[in-house]
Every structure is written in C-alpha cells, then in structure tokens.
Short mmCIF file of C-alpha atoms and ligand atoms in Angstrom, two decimals:
data_model
loop_
_atom_site.label_atom_id
_atom_site.label_comp_id
_atom_site.label_asym_id
_atom_site.label_seq_id
_atom_site.Cartn_x
_atom_site.Cartn_y
_atom_site.Cartn_z
CA MET T 1 -45.72 -88.44 -189.47
CA TYR T 2 -46.06 -86.78 -186.06
CA LEU T 3 -46.72 -90.17 -184.46
CA LYS T 4 -43.68 -91.66 -186.19
CA ILE T 5 -41.44 -88.95 -184.74
CA ILE T 6 -42.77 -89.60 -181.26
CA ILE T 7 -42.22 -93.35 -181.64
CA PHE T 8 -38.70 -92.71 -182.93
CA ILE T 9 -37.83 -90.42 -179.99
CA ALA T 10 -39.25 -92.97 -177.55
CA PHE T 11 -37.20 -95.70 -179.23
CA ILE T 12 -33.97 -93.68 -178.98
CA LYS T 13 -34.74 -92.93 -175.33
CA PHE T 14 -35.38 -96.61 -174.71
CA ILE T 15 -32.05 -97.61 -176.28
CA ARG T 16 -30.20 -95.02 -174.24
CA ASN T 17 -31.91 -95.69 -170.94
CA GLY T 18 -33.15 -99.22 -171.04
CA ASP T 19 -36.04 -99.34 -168.61
CA CYS T 20 -34.51 -96.60 -166.55
CA GLN T 21 -36.92 -93.79 -165.84
CA ILE T 22 -34.79 -91.27 -164.00
CA HIS T 23 -31.18 -90.16 -164.03
CA GLU T 24 -31.58 -87.61 -161.32
CA PHE T 25 -32.51 -88.05 -157.70
CA PRO T 26 -36.20 -87.26 -157.32
CA SER T 27 -37.10 -83.93 -155.75
CA TYR T 28 -38.22 -85.58 -152.49
CA PHE T 29 -34.83 -87.32 -152.08
CA GLU T 30 -32.46 -85.94 -149.42
CA PHE T 31 -28.76 -86.33 -148.71
CA GLY T 32 -27.25 -86.33 -145.25
CA ILE T 33 -24.13 -87.17 -143.27
CA SER T 34 -23.72 -89.10 -140.03
CA THR T 35 -21.64 -89.48 -136.87
CA SER T 36 -22.09 -90.95 -133.40
CA ALA T 37 -21.37 -89.51 -129.98
CA TYR T 38 -18.68 -91.86 -128.64
CA GLN T 39 -16.85 -91.89 -131.95
CA ILE T 40 -16.41 -88.10 -132.16
CA GLU T 41 -17.13 -86.23 -128.94
CA GLY T 42 -14.28 -87.00 -126.55
CA ALA T 43 -14.56 -85.15 -123.21
CA TRP T 44 -15.39 -88.50 -121.69
CA ASN T 45 -15.38 -87.29 -118.08
CA GLU T 46 -15.95 -83.57 -118.46
CA ASP T 47 -18.75 -81.24 -117.38
CA GLY T 48 -20.60 -83.90 -115.43
CA LYS T 49 -20.67 -86.69 -118.02
CA GLY T 50 -20.99 -90.17 -116.50
CA GLU T 51 -19.00 -93.23 -117.46
CA ASN T 52 -20.31 -95.45 -120.24
CA ILE T 53 -19.39 -98.97 -121.35
CA TRP T 54 -16.95 -97.77 -124.02
CA ASP T 55 -15.11 -95.57 -121.52
CA ARG T 56 -14.77 -98.56 -119.20
CA PHE T 57 -13.88 -101.05 -121.93
CA THR T 58 -11.15 -98.97 -123.58
CA HIS T 59 -9.63 -98.04 -120.21
CA GLU T 60 -9.74 -101.52 -118.76
CA TYR T 61 -8.81 -103.57 -121.80
CA PRO T 62 -6.52 -101.47 -124.02
CA ASN T 63 -5.37 -104.56 -125.87
CA ARG T 64 -8.92 -105.18 -127.11
CA ILE T 65 -8.59 -102.07 -129.31
CA ALA T 66 -6.39 -102.43 -132.42
CA ASP T 67 -4.18 -99.42 -131.64
CA ARG T 68 -4.81 -99.45 -127.87
CA SER T 69 -6.64 -96.15 -128.25
CA THR T 70 -9.70 -94.71 -126.52
CA GLY T 71 -12.46 -92.23 -127.31
CA ASP T 72 -11.30 -89.99 -124.44
CA ILE T 73 -10.58 -87.17 -126.88
CA ALA T 74 -11.65 -88.70 -130.21
CA CYS T 75 -12.30 -85.82 -132.66
CA ASP T 76 -12.71 -83.38 -129.79
CA SER T 77 -16.15 -82.62 -131.14
CA TYR T 78 -17.36 -81.70 -127.68
CA ARG T 79 -15.33 -78.53 -128.18
CA GLN T 80 -15.27 -78.34 -131.96
CA TRP T 81 -18.99 -78.87 -132.60
CA GLU T 82 -19.39 -75.48 -134.23
CA ASN T 83 -16.61 -76.13 -136.68
CA ASP T 84 -18.11 -79.56 -137.43
CA ILE T 85 -21.48 -78.06 -138.22
CA ASN T 86 -19.72 -75.68 -140.59
CA LEU T 87 -18.28 -78.74 -142.37
CA VAL T 88 -21.76 -80.28 -142.52
CA LYS T 89 -23.10 -77.03 -143.94
CA ASP T 90 -20.36 -76.85 -146.52
CA LEU T 91 -21.35 -80.25 -147.91
CA GLY T 92 -24.82 -78.93 -148.70
CA VAL T 93 -26.70 -81.77 -146.98
CA THR T 94 -30.23 -81.10 -145.73
CA TYR T 95 -29.88 -83.09 -142.50
CA TYR T 96 -27.25 -84.28 -140.01
CA ARG T 97 -27.55 -87.63 -138.25
CA PHE T 98 -25.82 -87.66 -134.87
CA SER T 99 -26.38 -89.47 -131.60
CA ILE T 100 -26.89 -88.35 -128.05
CA SER T 101 -24.55 -89.70 -125.42
CA TRP T 102 -26.90 -91.17 -122.80
CA SER T 103 -24.40 -90.64 -120.00
CA ARG T 104 -23.65 -87.04 -121.01
CA LEU T 105 -27.32 -86.27 -120.54
CA LEU T 106 -28.07 -88.65 -117.64
CA PRO T 107 -24.73 -89.30 -115.91
CA THR T 108 -25.93 -92.38 -114.04
CA GLY T 109 -28.20 -93.59 -116.83
CA PHE T 110 -31.29 -92.96 -114.69
CA SER T 111 -33.64 -90.10 -115.47
CA ASN T 112 -33.76 -88.62 -111.99
CA LYS T 113 -30.63 -86.54 -112.59
CA ILE T 114 -30.12 -84.51 -115.75
CA ASN T 115 -26.73 -82.96 -116.52
CA PRO T 116 -27.25 -79.28 -117.48
CA ALA T 117 -24.00 -79.17 -119.47
CA GLY T 118 -25.24 -82.09 -121.57
CA VAL T 119 -28.53 -80.33 -122.23
CA ARG T 120 -26.62 -77.20 -123.24
CA TYR T 121 -24.32 -79.12 -125.57
CA TYR T 122 -27.11 -80.77 -127.56
CA ASN T 123 -29.23 -77.60 -127.53
CA ASN T 124 -26.30 -75.72 -129.07
CA ILE T 125 -25.89 -78.32 -131.80
CA ILE T 126 -29.60 -78.50 -132.62
CA ASP T 127 -30.02 -74.72 -132.66
CA LYS T 128 -26.99 -74.11 -134.83
CA LEU T 129 -28.10 -76.79 -137.28
CA LEU T 130 -31.55 -75.25 -137.58
CA GLN T 131 -30.09 -71.76 -138.01
CA ASN T 132 -28.27 -73.21 -141.01
CA ASP T 133 -31.34 -74.98 -142.42
CA ILE T 134 -29.96 -78.41 -141.56
CA GLU T 135 -32.41 -80.81 -139.99
CA PRO T 136 -31.21 -82.75 -136.93
CA MET T 137 -31.83 -86.52 -137.15
CA VAL T 138 -31.07 -87.98 -133.75
CA THR T 139 -30.12 -91.49 -132.67
CA LEU T 140 -30.85 -92.24 -129.02
CA TYR T 141 -28.60 -95.26 -128.68
CA HIS T 142 -25.40 -95.64 -130.67
CA TRP T 143 -23.74 -98.26 -128.47
CA ASP T 144 -22.64 -96.18 -125.46
CA LEU T 145 -24.71 -97.61 -122.60
CA PRO T 146 -24.19 -95.92 -119.20
CA GLN T 147 -21.94 -98.17 -117.11
CA PRO T 148 -24.35 -98.42 -114.13
CA LEU T 149 -26.95 -99.97 -116.44
CA GLN T 150 -24.39 -102.47 -117.67
CA ASP T 151 -23.64 -103.32 -114.07
CA LEU T 152 -27.29 -104.41 -113.87
CA GLY T 153 -26.80 -106.74 -116.83
CA GLY T 154 -27.16 -104.22 -119.66
CA LEU T 155 -29.37 -105.24 -122.53
CA THR T 156 -29.85 -108.74 -121.15
CA ASN T 157 -31.86 -107.37 -118.21
CA PRO T 158 -35.50 -106.60 -119.13
CA VAL T 159 -35.59 -103.71 -116.66
CA ILE T 160 -33.25 -101.76 -118.98
CA ALA T 161 -36.16 -101.38 -121.43
CA LYS T 162 -37.92 -99.17 -118.89
CA TYR T 163 -34.83 -97.09 -118.24
CA PHE T 164 -34.41 -96.63 -121.98
CA ARG T 165 -38.00 -95.42 -122.23
CA ASP T 166 -37.36 -92.95 -119.38
CA TYR T 167 -34.24 -91.67 -121.15
CA ALA T 168 -36.20 -91.33 -124.42
CA ILE T 169 -38.89 -89.31 -122.63
CA VAL T 170 -36.26 -86.93 -121.24
CA VAL T 171 -34.82 -86.49 -124.72
CA TYR T 172 -38.21 -85.92 -126.41
CA THR T 173 -39.12 -83.42 -123.69
CA LEU T 174 -35.88 -81.47 -123.97
CA PHE T 175 -35.32 -81.49 -127.72
CA GLY T 176 -38.50 -82.70 -129.42
CA ASP T 177 -39.77 -79.19 -130.07
CA ARG T 178 -36.98 -78.96 -132.66
CA VAL T 179 -36.00 -82.57 -133.50
CA LYS T 180 -38.54 -84.30 -135.75
CA LYS T 181 -36.71 -87.49 -136.74
CA TRP T 182 -35.77 -89.99 -134.07
CA ILE T 183 -33.90 -93.28 -134.35
CA THR T 184 -34.20 -95.41 -131.22
CA PHE T 185 -31.37 -97.92 -131.70
CA ASN T 186 -28.48 -98.12 -134.14
CA GLU T 187 -28.06 -101.69 -135.43
CA PRO T 188 -29.57 -104.31 -133.09
CA TRP T 189 -27.59 -107.02 -134.86
CA SER T 190 -24.24 -105.33 -134.16
CA ILE T 191 -25.27 -104.42 -130.61
CA CYS T 192 -26.38 -107.91 -129.64
CA LEU T 193 -23.69 -109.89 -131.45
CA SER T 194 -20.62 -107.74 -130.84
CA THR T 195 -21.54 -107.16 -127.23
CA TYR T 196 -22.86 -110.51 -126.05
CA GLU T 197 -21.93 -113.14 -128.64
CA ASN T 198 -18.27 -112.55 -129.45
CA GLY T 199 -17.51 -109.78 -126.97
CA ASN T 200 -15.56 -107.75 -129.52
CA HIS T 201 -17.31 -104.63 -128.37
CA ALA T 202 -17.87 -103.13 -124.93
CA PRO T 203 -18.38 -104.55 -122.40
CA GLY T 204 -16.78 -107.59 -124.03
CA ILE T 205 -19.08 -110.34 -122.82
CA ALA T 206 -18.84 -113.53 -124.86
CA MET T 207 -21.87 -115.73 -124.13
CA PRO T 208 -22.23 -117.42 -127.50
CA GLY T 209 -25.68 -118.56 -128.53
CA ILE T 210 -27.31 -117.10 -125.43
CA GLY T 211 -26.46 -113.46 -124.69
CA CYS T 212 -27.29 -112.15 -128.16
CA TYR T 213 -30.83 -113.56 -128.07
CA LEU T 214 -31.59 -112.21 -124.59
CA CYS T 215 -30.30 -108.84 -125.79
CA SER T 216 -32.54 -108.83 -128.86
CA LYS T 217 -35.73 -109.28 -126.85
CA VAL T 218 -34.87 -106.51 -124.37
CA LEU T 219 -33.82 -104.22 -127.20
CA LEU T 220 -37.08 -104.78 -129.10
CA LEU T 221 -39.13 -104.05 -125.99
CA ALA T 222 -37.03 -100.96 -125.24
CA HIS T 223 -37.54 -99.71 -128.79
CA ALA T 224 -41.28 -100.36 -128.61
CA LYS T 225 -41.60 -98.59 -125.25
CA ALA T 226 -39.79 -95.52 -126.61
CA TYR T 227 -42.02 -95.58 -129.71
CA HIS T 228 -45.26 -95.89 -127.74
CA ALA T 229 -44.15 -93.17 -125.32
CA TYR T 230 -43.70 -90.82 -128.29
CA ASP T 231 -47.06 -91.85 -129.69
CA LYS T 232 -48.92 -91.29 -126.46
CA ARG T 233 -47.29 -88.16 -125.14
CA PHE T 234 -45.46 -86.28 -127.86
CA ARG T 235 -46.64 -87.04 -131.38
CA LYS T 236 -49.63 -84.71 -131.31
CA THR T 237 -47.72 -81.67 -130.15
CA GLN T 238 -44.30 -82.37 -131.65
CA ASN T 239 -45.35 -84.00 -134.89
CA GLY T 240 -42.15 -85.95 -135.49
CA ILE T 241 -41.46 -89.50 -136.63
CA VAL T 242 -39.71 -92.40 -134.91
CA GLY T 243 -37.90 -95.36 -136.44
CA ILE T 244 -35.08 -97.78 -135.82
CA THR T 245 -31.87 -98.38 -137.77
CA ILE T 246 -31.24 -101.97 -138.78
CA SER T 247 -28.03 -102.98 -140.52
CA THR T 248 -27.55 -105.91 -142.79
CA PHE T 249 -25.24 -107.58 -145.24
CA TRP T 250 -26.83 -108.63 -148.52
CA TYR T 251 -26.64 -112.40 -148.84
CA GLU T 252 -26.63 -113.90 -152.32
CA SER T 253 -27.05 -117.60 -152.93
CA LYS T 254 -23.80 -119.00 -154.32
CA THR T 255 -25.57 -121.51 -156.53
CA LEU T 256 -29.01 -121.95 -158.05
CA SER T 257 -29.69 -125.01 -155.90
CA GLU T 258 -32.79 -125.13 -153.72
CA LYS T 259 -30.82 -125.89 -150.57
CA ASP T 260 -28.53 -122.88 -151.00
CA ALA T 261 -31.53 -120.66 -151.68
CA VAL T 262 -33.11 -121.89 -148.44
CA ALA T 263 -29.83 -121.30 -146.57
CA THR T 264 -29.59 -117.78 -148.01
CA GLU T 265 -33.10 -116.89 -146.92
CA ARG T 266 -32.35 -118.26 -143.43
CA ALA T 267 -29.17 -116.16 -143.25
CA LEU T 268 -31.09 -113.01 -144.24
CA GLN T 269 -33.84 -113.76 -141.74
CA MET T 270 -31.33 -114.35 -138.94
CA ASN T 271 -29.47 -111.14 -139.70
CA PHE T 272 -31.93 -108.54 -140.98
CA GLY T 273 -35.20 -110.37 -140.24
CA TRP T 274 -34.24 -110.95 -136.59
CA CYS T 275 -35.38 -107.48 -135.49
CA MET T 276 -37.06 -106.43 -138.76
CA ASN T 277 -39.80 -109.08 -138.60
CA PRO T 278 -41.00 -108.28 -135.07
CA ILE T 279 -41.38 -104.59 -135.93
CA PHE T 280 -42.12 -104.38 -139.67
CA SER T 281 -43.85 -107.60 -140.73
CA ASN T 282 -47.63 -107.93 -140.69
CA LYS T 283 -47.53 -110.82 -138.26
CA GLY T 284 -44.76 -109.58 -136.01
CA ASP T 285 -42.59 -111.95 -133.93
CA PHE T 286 -39.12 -113.34 -134.70
CA PRO T 287 -38.90 -115.01 -138.13
CA LYS T 288 -40.36 -118.52 -138.10
CA VAL T 289 -37.28 -120.03 -139.72
CA MET T 290 -35.16 -118.51 -136.94
CA LYS T 291 -37.42 -119.75 -134.14
CA ASP T 292 -37.58 -123.26 -135.62
CA ARG T 293 -33.87 -123.55 -136.17
CA ILE T 294 -32.79 -122.28 -132.73
CA GLU T 295 -35.38 -124.43 -131.01
CA PHE T 296 -34.17 -127.51 -132.87
CA VAL T 297 -30.49 -126.84 -132.18
CA SER T 298 -31.13 -125.93 -128.52
CA LYS T 299 -33.06 -129.16 -127.90
CA SER T 300 -30.35 -131.23 -129.53
CA GLN T 301 -27.86 -129.52 -127.20
CA ASN T 302 -29.89 -130.61 -124.22
CA PHE T 303 -31.35 -127.22 -123.30
CA SER T 304 -34.83 -127.48 -121.79
CA GLU T 305 -36.16 -124.84 -124.19
CA SER T 306 -35.05 -122.65 -127.08
CA ARG T 307 -32.17 -120.28 -126.36
CA LEU T 308 -34.18 -117.68 -128.29
CA PRO T 309 -36.64 -116.19 -125.79
CA THR T 310 -40.31 -116.37 -126.70
CA LEU T 311 -42.23 -113.22 -127.46
CA THR T 312 -45.67 -113.60 -125.87
CA PRO T 313 -48.75 -112.73 -127.95
CA SER T 314 -49.10 -109.43 -126.11
CA GLU T 315 -45.41 -108.61 -126.58
CA ILE T 316 -45.71 -109.42 -130.27
CA LYS T 317 -48.62 -107.04 -130.56
CA TYR T 318 -46.84 -104.36 -128.53
CA ILE T 319 -43.75 -104.46 -130.79
CA GLN T 320 -45.42 -104.96 -134.18
CA GLY T 321 -45.90 -101.74 -136.18
CA THR T 322 -43.74 -99.52 -133.96
CA TYR T 323 -42.15 -97.60 -136.82
CA ASP T 324 -42.69 -94.59 -139.00
CA PHE T 325 -39.70 -95.40 -141.18
CA LEU T 326 -36.92 -97.95 -141.55
CA GLY T 327 -33.36 -96.72 -141.04
CA LEU T 328 -31.08 -98.96 -143.05
CA ASN T 329 -27.32 -99.31 -142.68
CA HIS T 330 -25.65 -101.23 -145.46
CA TYR T 331 -22.02 -101.76 -146.39
CA THR T 332 -21.31 -105.09 -148.06
CA THR T 333 -22.33 -108.56 -149.34
CA ARG T 334 -21.53 -112.27 -148.91
CA PHE T 335 -22.21 -115.41 -150.92
CA ILE T 336 -24.07 -118.13 -149.03
CA GLU T 337 -24.09 -121.91 -149.23
CA GLU T 338 -25.80 -124.37 -146.94
CA GLY T 339 -23.49 -125.16 -144.02
CA ASN T 340 -23.20 -128.03 -141.64
CA LEU T 341 -26.71 -128.41 -140.29
CA THR T 342 -25.78 -130.95 -137.64
CA PRO T 343 -25.61 -128.89 -134.47
CA SER T 344 -22.34 -128.76 -132.59
CA GLN T 345 -22.44 -129.34 -128.85
CA VAL T 346 -21.27 -125.80 -128.19
CA PRO T 347 -23.99 -123.20 -128.75
CA SER T 348 -23.20 -120.27 -131.02
CA PHE T 349 -25.04 -117.89 -133.29
CA ASP T 350 -23.05 -119.02 -136.35
CA ASP T 351 -23.87 -122.64 -135.64
CA ASP T 352 -27.53 -121.69 -135.30
CA VAL T 353 -27.50 -119.94 -138.69
CA GLY T 354 -25.83 -122.97 -140.25
CA VAL T 355 -24.50 -121.48 -143.48
CA LYS T 356 -21.13 -121.03 -145.16
CA MET T 357 -20.26 -117.44 -146.02
CA GLU T 358 -17.83 -116.54 -148.75
CA VAL T 359 -16.57 -113.59 -150.68
CA ASP T 360 -15.71 -113.55 -154.36
CA PRO T 361 -11.93 -113.15 -154.73
CA LYS T 362 -12.63 -110.71 -157.54
CA TRP T 363 -14.49 -108.27 -155.27
CA GLU T 364 -12.53 -105.12 -154.52
CA LYS T 365 -11.21 -105.09 -150.94
CA SER T 366 -11.18 -102.21 -148.48
CA ALA T 367 -9.01 -101.49 -145.44
CA ALA T 368 -11.55 -103.33 -143.25
CA HIS T 369 -11.34 -107.12 -143.36
CA TRP T 370 -15.15 -107.37 -143.50
CA LEU T 371 -15.93 -104.85 -146.18
CA PHE T 372 -15.81 -105.75 -149.89
CA VAL T 373 -17.14 -103.48 -152.58
CA VAL T 374 -20.29 -105.12 -153.99
CA PRO T 375 -22.62 -102.36 -155.20
CA TRP T 376 -25.16 -104.65 -156.86
CA GLY T 377 -25.90 -106.20 -153.44
CA PHE T 378 -27.37 -102.85 -152.34
CA ARG T 379 -29.99 -102.92 -155.14
CA ARG T 380 -30.87 -106.56 -154.43
CA LEU T 381 -31.27 -105.79 -150.73
CA LEU T 382 -33.49 -102.75 -151.31
CA ASN T 383 -35.70 -104.74 -153.66
CA TRP T 384 -35.86 -107.69 -151.27
CA ILE T 385 -37.04 -105.29 -148.54
CA ARG T 386 -39.60 -103.79 -150.95
CA VAL T 387 -41.08 -107.20 -151.73
CA LYS T 388 -40.84 -108.80 -148.27
CA TYR T 389 -41.94 -105.92 -146.09
CA ASN T 390 -44.52 -104.13 -148.21
CA ASN T 391 -42.28 -101.37 -149.53
CA PRO T 392 -41.65 -99.43 -146.31
CA LEU T 393 -40.32 -95.89 -146.25
CA VAL T 394 -36.54 -96.35 -146.14
CA PHE T 395 -33.95 -93.85 -144.99
CA VAL T 396 -30.47 -95.17 -145.65
CA THR T 397 -28.84 -94.07 -142.40
CA GLU T 398 -25.30 -95.33 -143.14
CA ASN T 399 -23.18 -96.39 -146.09
CA GLY T 400 -19.44 -95.86 -146.08
CA TYR T 401 -16.00 -96.97 -147.11
CA PRO T 402 -12.93 -97.48 -144.89
CA ASP T 403 -9.38 -96.72 -145.96
CA LYS T 404 -6.17 -95.67 -144.23
CA GLY T 405 -6.84 -91.94 -144.43
CA GLU T 406 -5.75 -90.94 -147.95
CA LEU T 407 -6.59 -87.34 -148.83
CA ASN T 408 -6.99 -88.23 -152.47
CA ASP T 409 -9.46 -90.99 -151.65
CA GLU T 410 -10.46 -92.19 -155.09
CA ALA T 411 -11.51 -95.63 -153.85
CA ARG T 412 -14.06 -93.99 -151.51
CA ILE T 413 -15.42 -91.87 -154.34
CA ARG T 414 -15.75 -94.97 -156.52
CA TYR T 415 -17.53 -96.84 -153.72
CA HIS T 416 -20.08 -94.11 -153.12
CA ASN T 417 -20.68 -93.47 -156.78
CA GLN T 418 -21.34 -97.15 -157.41
CA TYR T 419 -23.55 -97.63 -154.35
CA LEU T 420 -25.50 -94.45 -155.17
CA THR T 421 -25.92 -95.71 -158.73
CA GLU T 422 -27.54 -98.85 -157.39
CA LEU T 423 -29.68 -96.82 -155.02
CA LEU T 424 -30.95 -94.78 -157.98
CA ASN T 425 -31.59 -98.02 -159.86
CA SER T 426 -33.60 -99.30 -156.93
CA ILE T 427 -35.72 -96.13 -156.94
CA ASN T 428 -36.39 -96.87 -160.60
CA ASP T 429 -37.38 -100.38 -159.52
CA GLY T 430 -40.04 -98.84 -157.26
CA CYS T 431 -38.29 -98.89 -153.86
CA ASN T 432 -39.45 -96.18 -151.47
CA VAL T 433 -35.99 -94.90 -150.49
CA GLN T 434 -36.04 -91.24 -149.58
CA ARG T 435 -32.75 -90.50 -147.85
CA TYR T 436 -29.08 -91.39 -148.15
CA THR T 437 -26.78 -90.73 -145.21
CA LEU T 438 -23.09 -91.12 -145.81
CA TRP T 439 -20.92 -92.54 -143.02
CA SER T 440 -19.06 -90.43 -141.91
CA LEU T 441 -18.40 -86.71 -141.58
CA THR T 442 -14.92 -87.05 -140.11
CA ASP T 443 -12.46 -89.86 -139.48
CA ASN T 444 -13.26 -91.07 -135.99
CA MET T 445 -12.95 -93.73 -133.30
CA GLU T 446 -13.88 -96.90 -135.20
CA TRP T 447 -14.71 -98.98 -132.10
CA SER T 448 -12.36 -101.93 -131.62
CA SER T 449 -10.40 -100.87 -134.72
CA GLY T 450 -9.54 -97.62 -132.92
CA TYR T 451 -8.16 -95.04 -135.34
CA THR T 452 -6.76 -97.60 -137.79
CA LEU T 453 -9.77 -97.36 -140.14
CA LYS T 454 -11.01 -94.08 -141.58
CA PHE T 455 -14.49 -93.49 -143.00
CA GLY T 456 -14.47 -89.67 -143.04
CA LEU T 457 -15.03 -87.17 -145.84
CA TYR T 458 -12.76 -85.02 -143.66
CA TYR T 459 -9.37 -86.16 -142.51
CA VAL T 460 -8.56 -85.60 -138.83
CA ASP T 461 -4.99 -85.41 -137.58
CA PHE T 462 -5.18 -87.46 -134.38
CA ASN T 463 -1.53 -86.73 -133.58
CA ASN T 464 -2.25 -83.05 -133.26
CA SER T 465 -3.90 -82.05 -129.99
CA SER T 466 -6.14 -79.54 -131.76
CA ARG T 467 -7.42 -82.29 -134.09
CA PRO T 468 -7.42 -80.22 -137.31
CA ARG T 469 -9.81 -81.32 -140.08
CA LEU T 470 -8.95 -81.35 -143.79
CA PRO T 471 -11.36 -82.08 -146.63
CA LYS T 472 -10.61 -85.16 -148.71
CA SER T 473 -11.39 -85.43 -152.43
CA SER T 474 -14.54 -87.34 -151.49
CA ALA T 475 -15.91 -84.24 -149.72
CA SER T 476 -15.98 -82.32 -153.00
CA TYR T 477 -17.34 -85.38 -154.81
CA TYR T 478 -20.27 -85.60 -152.37
CA LYS T 479 -20.85 -81.86 -152.59
CA GLY T 480 -21.10 -82.19 -156.36
CA VAL T 481 -23.62 -85.03 -156.18
CA ILE T 482 -25.77 -83.06 -153.75
CA ASN T 483 -25.53 -79.91 -155.79
CA ASN T 484 -26.29 -81.56 -159.15
CA ARG T 485 -28.74 -84.10 -157.69
CA SER T 486 -27.25 -86.61 -160.10
CA LEU T 487 -24.22 -88.86 -160.40
CA PRO T 488 -21.23 -88.43 -162.63
CA ASN T 489 -21.18 -91.26 -165.22
CA PHE T 490 -24.56 -92.68 -164.32
CA THR T 491 -25.08 -95.19 -167.11
CA ASN T 492 -25.94 -98.67 -165.97
CA CYS T 493 -29.62 -98.54 -165.22
C1 PNW D 1 -21.59 -99.34 -138.26
N1 PNW D 1 -20.61 -105.24 -140.63
O1 PNW D 1 -21.14 -100.56 -137.77
C2 PNW D 1 -21.77 -98.40 -137.09
O2 PNW D 1 -23.09 -97.92 -136.99
C3 PNW D 1 -20.81 -97.25 -137.07
O3 PNW D 1 -20.72 -96.72 -135.79
C4 PNW D 1 -19.47 -97.70 -137.60
O4 PNW D 1 -18.48 -96.74 -137.44
C5 PNW D 1 -19.68 -98.03 -139.06
O5 PNW D 1 -20.72 -98.97 -139.25
C6 PNW D 1 -18.43 -98.56 -139.77
O6 PNW D 1 -18.03 -99.79 -139.25
C7 PNW D 1 -21.02 -101.68 -138.55
O7 PNW D 1 -19.77 -106.09 -140.27
C8 PNW D 1 -20.03 -102.58 -138.20
O8 PNW D 1 -21.33 -105.46 -141.63
C9 PNW D 1 -19.90 -103.77 -138.89
C10 PNW D 1 -20.76 -104.05 -139.94
C11 PNW D 1 -21.75 -103.15 -140.30
C12 PNW D 1 -21.86 -101.95 -139.60
#
C-alpha cells in the first residue's frame, strides 16, 4: 500500500512536471545587472580622462549615430554613481557588472601615467558596492579604446596586446584586493565586426574580410596575456577568477537537410566558435571549418594566403585554456540555410560564412531591427555549448530587450520571463549556468543607435540635465524574481 502511494505521488509529479526537476533557481544561482562605462558615465573630458575612440567617433561623425548624439553626458553616472548603486541595491541583485573606462584610468592608454581621479572613481564604486553586499564584476574592455592606441592601428596592431596586458596589470593591482571576477573583453565578435568589417562602430573602419580577422588574433592574444598575467602575479594573493564574454546569436537550421545543417554549424562556428574555440576547446585554434572556408575563398580571390591569420602552435597553446568561466551574452536567433558558396570577388565576412539568414515572420519584433523574441533559441544555445565545449561554467553576462522607453514595459517583462524560463529549463537539462545578468540597469547610450533604443529597468530622462531615473514595471518584475527565486507562471519545462 505504502509503495502504491509513493508510485502514485511520483506519477502525479511526473504529469505535472514532465521531466522537469526544479521550478526554482538553485541556491548557487545568482542574479545581477549590467552597464558599461561609455554608455553611462559621461564626463568624457573631465578630471583628467583621456579621449577614447567613441569620444572621437561621435564628435567627428555625428551622422553615424542615429540621433546624432554622443556619450559626453550619457546618464551622468560619473556624478550619479551613488544613486545608481542604490538602484542596484534596490533590485536585490548579488553582483553588479560594470566596465572600467581605460582612458579614465590611463588617459593616454599607456600604463606610465595613472589618473588619480579615475582611481578614486572606481574605488568609490567598488567600496560602496561591497558595503552593500553587492559583488563587483568588472569588464576591462567594453569597446572604448583610448584614441592614441587606435592611432597605432587599434586592435589590428599586435603591439596593442601588450598595452592591454599592462592596463590589466594596473587594474588588478589597484582593485584586485576587492574585485574577484574579471572579464577581459566584451564580445569579440561585435568588436571585430562592427569596428573593422562594417565600420558601424568607432572608429568606423570598413575593411571587409580583412580587418575583422586581424582584430580577432590581436584580441585573443591580448586576452591571453591578461589572463596569464593574473595567473602569474595575482591569483595566489587575490584569489579571483578571469573570463571573457562572448556573444552569439543562436542559429537554427531552417530545414532538416544535410546541407543546411552543415551551413548552420559553419555559421555558429564563425560567430561563437571564432573566439570560443581558441580559448575553450581542447585543441584550441580557430575552428577548422572557419580556417578551411576562409583559406578557400581567399585563394579563389587571388590572395597569396588566407585572410584569416594563422595561430602558430605556440600561440595556440598560449591561448588555449585561458578561462575560469565563460561570460555569455545572448539576445536573439536566426534561421539558417546554405547560401551561395561560390566566392564573390570582393572579400567580406558574410561571403566567407556563406549562409542565408532569415527570421520567422511570426517571431515577436522589438524596437531594434536585429532583435526578435525567440526564447527557445537560448535553451538550444546553452545545450549546444554544454555538448560542444564540455559543459563549461557559464555566467550569462547580458540578456536584454530594447523598446522606446515605455514605463509600463510589459514586452520587456515578457521577454525576460520567457528567456529565464528557458534558462531554468537548460539547468534542468544539465547546463552549468550559474549567473544571469540583465542588460541593463538604466536606459543608456546604445552605441550607433544613440538614445533611440532603451534597454533599462530604469527610465532616464535625457532631456533633463539632471538625468532623473524612474523605475519601470520591469524593475519590480525583476525584483520579484530575485526575491522569490522563481518565475511567475513557470510551466513549460
Ligand atoms: C551588446 N547582436 O551588444 C553590448 O555588449 C552592449 O553594450 C549593448 O548595449 C547591448 O548588447 C545591446 O545592444 C550587442 O546583433 C549588439 O546580436 C548587437 C548584438 C548583440 C549584442
């Protein structure tokens, strides 16, 4: 009889939950919120800060920014940092992901001259966070390269890797007694493509099919140098961890055909795998499919060698394994079909990838032309990473939804609830995801979209010189999730 009751209860549980084991976020799971320096700080030329590539780009080419705006004032967070930390605190998150402005700390980009006001600013933020039991999680490079380093060729010049390491050492030395989670770079794919392929981002250099690949090699070496420097000189005494944040779309094959499946895998490897493989795979190096394809296309375009630089055996070894965690930024999904595989005579990254990308007209749109709401793609991606890369420790470092700034932002709430549902499902699938960081605390300077797209849980009035903040409905939604450690209406395991 006793056994029958147990079987009956188990059966009812099974019907209600399917194969879903948990409805609540596990006790180790943490929620956070993120921002980046250029997007919020303002004070672009104050207290000794040097010029960076976004200062130069927005000043020199106002028409390259949707609303001709700049980050000169942005959210005025350079002044309002204390208020912002109060907003972070109010959400109930356990950590805050923000970035350090390289040129606020080292005005010329070089480590021989440190700006005391910059040191003070980040010390204040870190100390106030810790006083409030919020852990600082710090990104070293969120797109705002010091202009003098760009004048040397930026991330296409290998020497920049050394200057990045020097900058990282200054940062570890100054703040590493209190900061225990470091992210070297935010989104290599965005950095290398937006900067050097299409030139949509500062400094606006369009060198299709060439610049982005040079950038990726320098960036990987810079990351590895910063990682090894931490390992050698700081890990023992500071006891922190160092990772990198890689962003990716999820790509889903449009059909069941073999050729579309191959195209989809190539697209994933040339987006996510590009910098993931060299660091996180057992063998290291750029993905084979990527090397083969670019070599083939380059040769057919009459280049003497592949446009993708080679990583030497010692470079491969130096880069491989330089992570303690994977930072993952994810927003959206595309369907993939095989594209035109006959190379065009004009080199470009898209031509190298050789796929057709599509969206489903039924997918819910957002205010950003690139972002469609496809929550199931998040679960597929997390599981693909689990299988392909030996289930690494994943911190989701960004996930967010853009609108026009509505205070009653129901679409944002829906987006986050659905994406968090899929994240919980992926934990049930066995994925080692331990953190979720929502993008973003406040509305802010959305790069070449200026202030036309808003990702914040807090509204900022950019027409008012004191930049007042107001909580949106999504702020109380997120607070509730954090407080209950579960999702409203979590059903579809
Ligand atoms: C990220 N995509 O960029 C950046 O890290 C943030 O600074 C930015 O504000 C945020 O996402 C929202 O855009 C991305 O096309 C830009 O998939 C584009 C894509 C992904 C991330």
